[in-house]
C-alpha positions as semicolon CSV with decimal commas, in nm:
position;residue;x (nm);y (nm);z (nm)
1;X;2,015;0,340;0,951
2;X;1,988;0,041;1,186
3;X;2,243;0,154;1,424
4;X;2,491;0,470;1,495
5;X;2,775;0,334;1,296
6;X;2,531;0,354;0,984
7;X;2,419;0,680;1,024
8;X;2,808;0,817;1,122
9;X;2,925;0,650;0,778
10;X;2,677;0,802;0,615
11;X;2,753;1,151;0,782
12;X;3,130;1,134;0,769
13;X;3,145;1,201;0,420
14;X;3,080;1,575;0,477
15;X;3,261;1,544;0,760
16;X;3,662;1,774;0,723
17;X;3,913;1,566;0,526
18;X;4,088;1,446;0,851
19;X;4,158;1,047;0,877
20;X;4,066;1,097;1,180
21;X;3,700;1,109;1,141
22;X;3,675;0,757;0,969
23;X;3,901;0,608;1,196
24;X;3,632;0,659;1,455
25;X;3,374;0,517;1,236
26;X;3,564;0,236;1,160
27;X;3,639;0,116;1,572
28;X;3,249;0,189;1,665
29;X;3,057;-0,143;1,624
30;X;2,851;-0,241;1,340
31;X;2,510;-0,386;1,407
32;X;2,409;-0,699;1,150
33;X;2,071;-0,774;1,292
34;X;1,825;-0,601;1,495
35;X;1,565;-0,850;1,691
36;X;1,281;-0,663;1,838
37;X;1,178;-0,811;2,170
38;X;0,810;-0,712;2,274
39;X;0,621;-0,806;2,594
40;X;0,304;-0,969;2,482
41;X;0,200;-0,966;2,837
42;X;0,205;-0,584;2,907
43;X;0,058;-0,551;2,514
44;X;-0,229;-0,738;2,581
45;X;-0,302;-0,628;2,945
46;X;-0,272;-0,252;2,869
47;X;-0,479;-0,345;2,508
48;X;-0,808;-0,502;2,698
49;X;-0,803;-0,233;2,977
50;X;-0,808;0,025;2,682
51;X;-1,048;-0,183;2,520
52;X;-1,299;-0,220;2,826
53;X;-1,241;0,160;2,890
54;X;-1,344;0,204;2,488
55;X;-1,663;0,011;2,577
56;X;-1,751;0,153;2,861
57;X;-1,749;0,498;2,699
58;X;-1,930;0,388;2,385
59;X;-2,195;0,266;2,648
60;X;-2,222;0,531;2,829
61;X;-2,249;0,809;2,515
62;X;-2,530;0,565;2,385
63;X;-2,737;0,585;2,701
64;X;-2,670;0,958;2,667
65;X;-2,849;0,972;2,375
66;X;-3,133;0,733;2,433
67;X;-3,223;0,923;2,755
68;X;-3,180;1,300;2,540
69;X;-3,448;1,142;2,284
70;X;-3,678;1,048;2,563
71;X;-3,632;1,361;2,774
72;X;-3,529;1,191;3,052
73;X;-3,321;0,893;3,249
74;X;-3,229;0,644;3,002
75;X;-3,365;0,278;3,119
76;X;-3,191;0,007;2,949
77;X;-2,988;0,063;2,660
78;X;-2,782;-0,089;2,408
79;X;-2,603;-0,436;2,520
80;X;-2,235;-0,505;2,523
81;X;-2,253;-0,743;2,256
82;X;-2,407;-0,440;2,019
83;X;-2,158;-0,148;2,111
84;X;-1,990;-0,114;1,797
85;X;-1,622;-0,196;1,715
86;X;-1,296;-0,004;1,860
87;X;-1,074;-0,102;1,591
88;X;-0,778;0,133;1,667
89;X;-0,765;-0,102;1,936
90;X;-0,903;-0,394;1,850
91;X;-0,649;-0,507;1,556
92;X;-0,374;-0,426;1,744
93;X;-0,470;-0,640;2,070
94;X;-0,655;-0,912;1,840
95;X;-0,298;-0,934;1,668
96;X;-0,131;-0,978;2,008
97;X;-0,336;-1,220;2,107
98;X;-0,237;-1,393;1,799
99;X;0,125;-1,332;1,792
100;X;0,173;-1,468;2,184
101;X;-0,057;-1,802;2,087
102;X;0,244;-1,845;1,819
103;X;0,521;-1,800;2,052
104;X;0,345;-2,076;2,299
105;X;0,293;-2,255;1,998
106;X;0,656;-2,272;1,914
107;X;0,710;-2,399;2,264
108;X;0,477;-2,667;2,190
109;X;0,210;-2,518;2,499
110;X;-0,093;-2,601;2,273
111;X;-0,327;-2,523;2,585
112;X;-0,216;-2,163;2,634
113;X;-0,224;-2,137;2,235
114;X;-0,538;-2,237;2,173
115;X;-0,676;-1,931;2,479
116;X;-0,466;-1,678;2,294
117;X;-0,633;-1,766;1,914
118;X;-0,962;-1,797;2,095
119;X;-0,981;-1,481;2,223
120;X;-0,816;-1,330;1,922
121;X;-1,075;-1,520;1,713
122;X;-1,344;-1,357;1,947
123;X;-1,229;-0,997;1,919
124;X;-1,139;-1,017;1,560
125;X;-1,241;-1,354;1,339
126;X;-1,009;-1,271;1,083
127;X;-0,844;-1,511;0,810
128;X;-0,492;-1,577;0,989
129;X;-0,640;-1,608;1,349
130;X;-0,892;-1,858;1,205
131;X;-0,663;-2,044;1,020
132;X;-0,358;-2,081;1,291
133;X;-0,629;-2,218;1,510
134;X;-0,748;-2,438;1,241
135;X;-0,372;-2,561;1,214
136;X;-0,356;-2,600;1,618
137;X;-0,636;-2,800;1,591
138;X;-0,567;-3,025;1,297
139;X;-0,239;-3,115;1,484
140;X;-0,482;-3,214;1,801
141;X;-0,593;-3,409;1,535
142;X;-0,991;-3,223;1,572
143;X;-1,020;-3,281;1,213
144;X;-1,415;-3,130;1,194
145;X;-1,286;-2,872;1,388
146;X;-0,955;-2,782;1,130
147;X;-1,177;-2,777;0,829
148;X;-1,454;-2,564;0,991
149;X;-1,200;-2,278;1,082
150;X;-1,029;-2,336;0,760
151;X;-1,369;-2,319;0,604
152;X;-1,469;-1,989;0,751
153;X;-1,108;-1,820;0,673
154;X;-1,137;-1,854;0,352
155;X;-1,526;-1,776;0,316
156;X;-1,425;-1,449;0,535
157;X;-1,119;-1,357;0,328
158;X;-1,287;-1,455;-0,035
159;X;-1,547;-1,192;0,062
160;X;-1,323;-0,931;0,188
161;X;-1,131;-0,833;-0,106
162;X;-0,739;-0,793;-0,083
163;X;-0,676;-0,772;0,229
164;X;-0,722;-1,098;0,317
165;X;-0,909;-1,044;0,638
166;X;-1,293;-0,898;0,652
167;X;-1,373;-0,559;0,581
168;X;-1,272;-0,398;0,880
169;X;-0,951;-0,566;0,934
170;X;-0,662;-0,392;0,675
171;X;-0,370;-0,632;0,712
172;X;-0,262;-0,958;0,532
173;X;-0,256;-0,958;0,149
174;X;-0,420;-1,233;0,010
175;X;-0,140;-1,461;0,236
176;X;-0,388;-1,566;0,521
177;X;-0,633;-1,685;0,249
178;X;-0,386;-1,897;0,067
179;X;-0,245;-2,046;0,383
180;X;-0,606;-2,129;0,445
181;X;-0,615;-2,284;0,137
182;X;-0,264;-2,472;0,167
183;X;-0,333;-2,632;0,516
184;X;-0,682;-2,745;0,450
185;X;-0,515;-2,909;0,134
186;X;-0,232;-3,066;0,357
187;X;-0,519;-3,191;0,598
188;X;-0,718;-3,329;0,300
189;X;-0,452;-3,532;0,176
190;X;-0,412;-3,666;0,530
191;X;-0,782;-3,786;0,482
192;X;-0,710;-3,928;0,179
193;X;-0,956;-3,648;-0,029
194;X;-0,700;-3,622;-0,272
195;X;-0,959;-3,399;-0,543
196;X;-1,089;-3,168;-0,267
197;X;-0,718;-3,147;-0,177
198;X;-0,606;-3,024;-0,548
199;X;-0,845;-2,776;-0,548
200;X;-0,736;-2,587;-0,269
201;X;-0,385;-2,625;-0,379
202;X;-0,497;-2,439;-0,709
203;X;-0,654;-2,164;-0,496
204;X;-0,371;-2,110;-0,289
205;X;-0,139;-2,079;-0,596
206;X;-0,384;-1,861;-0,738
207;X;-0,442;-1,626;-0,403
């Protein structure tokens, strides 16, 4: 049920045969649409502090371990860049990252876009992050730029199987792949490579 009124019409039937009963259902307002307003902001903030919490933890259980093998202090151990991924937290904050750069992108604030699907890019390169930054920059008119981020979505999702993102990333379908497909089409027919064009149209339709 999407509000009360649902649920009490669908209760009132075992309600006692008194007109009375549906006569309240019927003055309680009915809901028609339900828009879901989240804070980006707070999302992301409270997603990288878990994140750099995640980290540090995964840091310090590694250095653990390297100084339990060597019997002693641990000096030096694994870099930030090789802790392994968090990706309870990671998809989620990578997708908020994503879903705030289209919000600024719908109020035409490329610049704070393009930060968003950067650093959504960087925690997660998946297929739709790649390719709504290859759209952002197509319409900056960075046309090497476009194609190389439409180029890598669709390497990255034709690799990854359904889901349309890499391995480690579980939501899409095949969509982000053929949207891939469809704008670098669009962007080839801008460029007049009407064959190159036609074949991602065929792959998209095919996705």
């Amino acid at each position: 049920p999407r509000s009360a009124r649902d649920l009490a019409e669908a209760l009132v039937e075992f309600a006692p045969p008194d007109r009375r009963w549906r006569d309240l259902v019927e003055a309680m307002p009915r809901v028609t649409r339900v828009t879901p307003v989240r804070d980006w902001d707070l999302i992301i903030e409270r997603g990288e502090a878990a994140r750099t919490e995640g980290r540090a933890r995964l840091l310090r259980d590694h250095e653990d371990r390297l100084g339990r093998r060597r019997k002693g202090p641990a000096r030096g151990g694994l870099e930030p860049s090789g802790l392994p991924a968090l990706p309870d937290i990671e998809y989620r904050l990578a997708a908020a990252y994503h879903a705030r750069a289209c919000v600024a992108l719908q109020r035409g604030d490329g610049v704070k876009a393009r930060e968003d699907l950067d650093r959504a890019v960087a925690i997660d390169p998946a297929p739709a992050y790649l390719a709504t930054r290859g759209y952002l920059r197509a319409t900056e008119r960075d046309v090497s730029g476009a194609l190389r981020d439409y180029g890598t979505a669709i390497g990255r999702g034709s690799l990854s199987g359904p889901g349309g993102y890499r391995s480690r990333s579980p939501v899409g379908g095949w969509l982000p792949l053929a949207r891939a497909h469809y704008c670098r089409a669009c962007l080839l027919i801008e460029e007049g490579d009407a064959r190159r064009a036609l074949r991602d149209l065929d792959c998209a339709l095919g996705c």
